[in-house]
Amino acid sequence: MNISTLIETSTQAIRAIAEQAREDCVILSTTASPVHWGPFALERMKQILYDSGAGWVYADYREDTGEKVENRPLIDYQKGSLRDDFDFGRLLLIRTEAYQEACARMTGDYTYAGLYDLRLKLSERWPIVHINEYLYTVGKDRQQASNQFAYVDPRNRAYQLEMEAACTDHLRAIGAWLKPDFTPVDLTEDSFPCQASVIIPVRNRVRTIRDAIRSALSQETDFDYNLIVVDNHSTDGTTEAIREFEADRRLVHIIPERIDLGIGGCWSQAVHHKACGRFAVQLDSDDLYKDSHTLQTMVDAFYQQQCAMVVGAYLMTDFHLNTLPPGLIDHREWTEENGRNNLLRVNGIGAPRAFYTPLLRRINVPNVSYGEDYALALQFSRRYRIGRVYEPVYLCRRWEGNSDAAPSIELSNERNLYKDRLRTWELQARITFNNKYCL
């Protein structure tokens, strides 16, 4: 069986392979490096392709770095695996019947999104199955290195627009696309002790927590606000550092009774506290507001844009606040017309995030320490308008102690699997929502 190496992923290239397919299966390689099959690996892939009724299978693999051979485990594909950078490894085995049928339904003419469009079209009618066995080894392919922020890099705009178009077409086909109709928000609901609360969940960040607290307490606003720090049983001196600021009555220092809280659980402690203001505004314990006007800007956006959640823009910096590539992350790919749909394709929404407290108390924050913000953005955007602040209002510091610093393959897989699961749940919720309200 011949292997077709994908030099380009245009619609034209994908169609050309379909037209030339003569066997019952098509093998696509996404690497120019030599591929070394394991014993009877191809036979194993074909067996599972047919036994499972799949249209597309992919397998774990090993990579020869030149110094050692390393395992490259992958994750299971599911309905919510809509990221265009989902990792299928370097070899794809596709049933020719499914390939050609999906091609026949491809109406776009893409330069970049041909393979992505094929995958989405195929997944509408055929299972995509992960074989969690190491079936082949490839050489180091440096071009495959992913960039966490590629989807917000202005240089990739043409690529991203194609990916968005292909994903939007898929969401329409499965009944999950949402029209730009939003439920109005009454921003005068209930009474609150102050207009806004800055919320900092923290555990063992003695090197950064003082900077974060100073940043929050230095905000200049025309309304009353406070700072709620949820100190999740720190053991490194963080608790004592927080207490240095207790003379300021705006500081609410909470040490939870529970010992099972993630970042999301800490947020819930703050949001449901009697001191929480009308708007709850994020500040991570590693980070800073860009200047003294951030909080005013975020709260003003609620009223100006009549929204239930506001997301700002941030600058990537090192520990000493020197700008790091790609610099400004403003998520200008977000549009009023399609932002909440495209959110199902991309892996983040931006920072800082701010929420209308009455709605956040109803939805609640998942008790996890990764992806809780993304889960909220998906749920809020299903019904409500998300406001945007595109000017930088936040400094996101990256350093060796940061929770995002150099995650292992296993941790990255765990995180990606969770976000895919969030998207799977959200897809079903939106399909149900459309069936109930939009027919």
mmCIF file of N, CA, C and O in Angstrom, residues 52-56 77 79 95 97-106 117-128 170 173-174:
data_model
loop_
_atom_site.group_PDB
_atom_site.id
_atom_site.type_symbol
_atom_site.label_atom_id
_atom_site.label_comp_id
_atom_site.label_asym_id
_atom_site.label_seq_id
_atom_site.Cartn_x
_atom_site.Cartn_y
_atom_site.Cartn_z
ATOM 1 N N SER A 52 -13.519 -1.846 14.209
ATOM 2 C CA SER A 52 -14.198 -0.758 14.928
ATOM 3 C C SER A 52 -15.226 -0.038 14.063
ATOM 4 O O SER A 52 -15.985 0.790 14.575
ATOM 5 N N GLY A 53 -15.228 -0.292 12.764
ATOM 6 C CA GLY A 53 -16.124 0.423 11.866
ATOM 7 C C GLY A 53 -15.696 1.865 11.648
ATOM 8 O O GLY A 53 -16.511 2.705 11.240
ATOM 9 N N ALA A 54 -14.424 2.138 11.902
ATOM 10 C CA ALA A 54 -13.931 3.510 11.801
ATOM 11 C C ALA A 54 -13.728 3.919 10.353
ATOM 12 O O ALA A 54 -13.580 3.086 9.452
ATOM 13 N N GLY A 55 -13.687 5.217 10.151
ATOM 14 C CA GLY A 55 -13.315 5.748 8.851
ATOM 15 C C GLY A 55 -11.875 6.211 8.828
ATOM 16 O O GLY A 55 -11.274 6.387 7.768
ATOM 17 N N TRP A 56 -11.297 6.392 10.039
ATOM 18 C CA TRP A 56 -9.954 6.987 10.175
ATOM 19 C C TRP A 56 -9.379 6.456 11.475
ATOM 20 O O TRP A 56 -10.040 6.494 12.515
ATOM 21 N N TYR A 77 -9.797 10.734 20.155
ATOM 22 C CA TYR A 77 -10.606 11.706 19.423
ATOM 23 C C TYR A 77 -12.044 11.602 19.903
ATOM 24 O O TYR A 77 -12.552 10.511 20.159
ATOM 25 N N LYS A 79 -16.090 14.027 19.806
ATOM 26 C CA LYS A 79 -16.832 15.030 19.041
ATOM 27 C C LYS A 79 -16.295 16.440 19.274
ATOM 28 O O LYS A 79 -16.350 17.289 18.389
ATOM 29 N N ARG A 95 -10.099 4.839 5.588
ATOM 30 C CA ARG A 95 -10.874 3.991 4.690
ATOM 31 C C ARG A 95 -11.172 4.786 3.414
ATOM 32 O O ARG A 95 -11.702 5.906 3.486
ATOM 33 N N GLU A 97 -13.382 4.506 1.129
ATOM 34 C CA GLU A 97 -14.799 4.833 0.977
ATOM 35 C C GLU A 97 -15.160 6.079 1.776
ATOM 36 O O GLU A 97 -15.861 6.978 1.285
ATOM 37 N N ALA A 98 -14.678 6.138 3.021
ATOM 38 C CA ALA A 98 -14.970 7.286 3.882
ATOM 39 C C ALA A 98 -14.265 8.537 3.370
ATOM 40 O O ALA A 98 -14.845 9.637 3.376
ATOM 41 N N TYR A 99 -13.037 8.391 2.913
ATOM 42 C CA TYR A 99 -12.264 9.512 2.377
ATOM 43 C C TYR A 99 -12.995 10.133 1.197
ATOM 44 O O TYR A 99 -13.208 11.356 1.130
ATOM 45 N N GLN A 100 -13.385 9.295 0.249
ATOM 46 C CA GLN A 100 -14.015 9.811 -0.969
ATOM 47 C C GLN A 100 -15.406 10.373 -0.697
ATOM 48 O O GLN A 100 -15.802 11.385 -1.286
ATOM 49 N N GLU A 101 -16.140 9.753 0.207
ATOM 50 C CA GLU A 101 -17.469 10.264 0.564
ATOM 51 C C GLU A 101 -17.357 11.628 1.226
ATOM 52 O O GLU A 101 -18.146 12.538 0.938
ATOM 53 N N ALA A 102 -16.371 11.784 2.129
ATOM 54 C CA ALA A 102 -16.178 13.075 2.783
ATOM 55 C C ALA A 102 -15.739 14.134 1.776
ATOM 56 O O ALA A 102 -16.205 15.281 1.819
ATOM 57 N N CYS A 103 -14.862 13.751 0.857
ATOM 58 C CA CYS A 103 -14.412 14.688 -0.184
ATOM 59 C C CYS A 103 -15.582 15.206 -1.012
ATOM 60 O O CYS A 103 -15.613 16.374 -1.408
ATOM 61 N N ALA A 104 -16.530 14.335 -1.280
ATOM 62 C CA ALA A 104 -17.679 14.720 -2.103
ATOM 63 C C ALA A 104 -18.527 15.786 -1.434
ATOM 64 O O ALA A 104 -19.253 16.524 -2.107
ATOM 65 N N ARG A 105 -18.426 15.899 -0.086
ATOM 66 C CA ARG A 105 -19.195 16.893 0.653
ATOM 67 C C ARG A 105 -18.383 18.139 0.990
ATOM 68 O O ARG A 105 -18.880 19.042 1.651
ATOM 69 N N MET A 106 -17.141 18.189 0.560
ATOM 70 C CA MET A 106 -16.296 19.358 0.804
ATOM 71 C C MET A 106 -16.599 20.431 -0.234
ATOM 72 O O MET A 106 -16.402 20.213 -1.428
ATOM 73 N N ASP A 117 -10.698 20.206 6.910
ATOM 74 C CA ASP A 117 -12.048 20.085 6.365
ATOM 75 C C ASP A 117 -12.396 18.625 6.118
ATOM 76 O O ASP A 117 -13.506 18.169 6.443
ATOM 77 N N LEU A 118 -11.452 17.871 5.568
ATOM 78 C CA LEU A 118 -11.679 16.435 5.342
ATOM 79 C C LEU A 118 -11.975 15.730 6.656
ATOM 80 O O LEU A 118 -12.925 14.933 6.758
ATOM 81 N N ARG A 119 -11.167 16.000 7.672
ATOM 82 C CA ARG A 119 -11.361 15.344 8.962
ATOM 83 C C ARG A 119 -12.741 15.633 9.545
ATOM 84 O O ARG A 119 -13.440 14.724 10.031
ATOM 85 N N LEU A 120 -13.151 16.909 9.503
ATOM 86 C CA LEU A 120 -14.454 17.268 10.063
ATOM 87 C C LEU A 120 -15.593 16.632 9.279
ATOM 88 O O LEU A 120 -16.547 16.106 9.871
ATOM 89 N N LYS A 121 -15.509 16.687 7.963
ATOM 90 C CA LYS A 121 -16.554 16.076 7.139
ATOM 91 C C LYS A 121 -16.642 14.575 7.399
ATOM 92 O O LYS A 121 -17.728 13.997 7.513
ATOM 93 N N LEU A 122 -15.488 13.914 7.460
ATOM 94 C CA LEU A 122 -15.481 12.474 7.701
ATOM 95 C C LEU A 122 -16.064 12.145 9.071
ATOM 96 O O LEU A 122 -16.841 11.186 9.218
ATOM 97 N N SER A 123 -15.742 12.966 10.095
ATOM 98 C CA SER A 123 -16.196 12.681 11.458
ATOM 99 C C SER A 123 -17.704 12.815 11.608
ATOM 100 O O SER A 123 -18.278 12.299 12.571
ATOM 101 N N GLU A 124 -18.361 13.485 10.659
ATOM 102 C CA GLU A 124 -19.818 13.631 10.732
ATOM 103 C C GLU A 124 -20.532 12.310 10.478
ATOM 104 O O GLU A 124 -21.676 12.132 10.914
ATOM 105 N N ARG A 125 -19.858 11.373 9.817
ATOM 106 C CA ARG A 125 -20.522 10.109 9.457
ATOM 107 C C ARG A 125 -19.714 8.872 9.832
ATOM 108 O O ARG A 125 -20.253 7.753 9.762
ATOM 109 N N TRP A 126 -18.448 9.039 10.200
ATOM 110 C CA TRP A 126 -17.594 7.898 10.496
ATOM 111 C C TRP A 126 -16.846 8.152 11.810
ATOM 112 O O TRP A 126 -16.407 9.264 12.072
ATOM 113 N N PRO A 127 -16.638 7.091 12.617
ATOM 114 C CA PRO A 127 -15.811 7.251 13.814
ATOM 115 C C PRO A 127 -14.343 7.479 13.455
ATOM 116 O O PRO A 127 -13.847 6.965 12.447
ATOM 117 N N ILE A 128 -13.665 8.252 14.292
ATOM 118 C CA ILE A 128 -12.214 8.413 14.220
ATOM 119 C C ILE A 128 -11.644 7.775 15.482
ATOM 120 O O ILE A 128 -12.008 8.151 16.596
ATOM 121 N N HIS A 170 -18.795 22.909 9.611
ATOM 122 C CA HIS A 170 -19.041 21.670 10.355
ATOM 123 C C HIS A 170 -20.090 21.878 11.443
ATOM 124 O O HIS A 170 -21.008 21.049 11.607
ATOM 125 N N ALA A 173 -23.427 21.918 10.002
ATOM 126 C CA ALA A 173 -23.859 20.596 9.534
ATOM 127 C C ALA A 173 -24.382 19.727 10.669
ATOM 128 O O ALA A 173 -25.310 18.930 10.473
ATOM 129 N N ILE A 174 -23.804 19.870 11.875
ATOM 130 C CA ILE A 174 -24.231 19.018 12.989
ATOM 131 C C ILE A 174 -25.253 19.707 13.887
ATOM 132 O O ILE A 174 -25.661 19.140 14.901
#
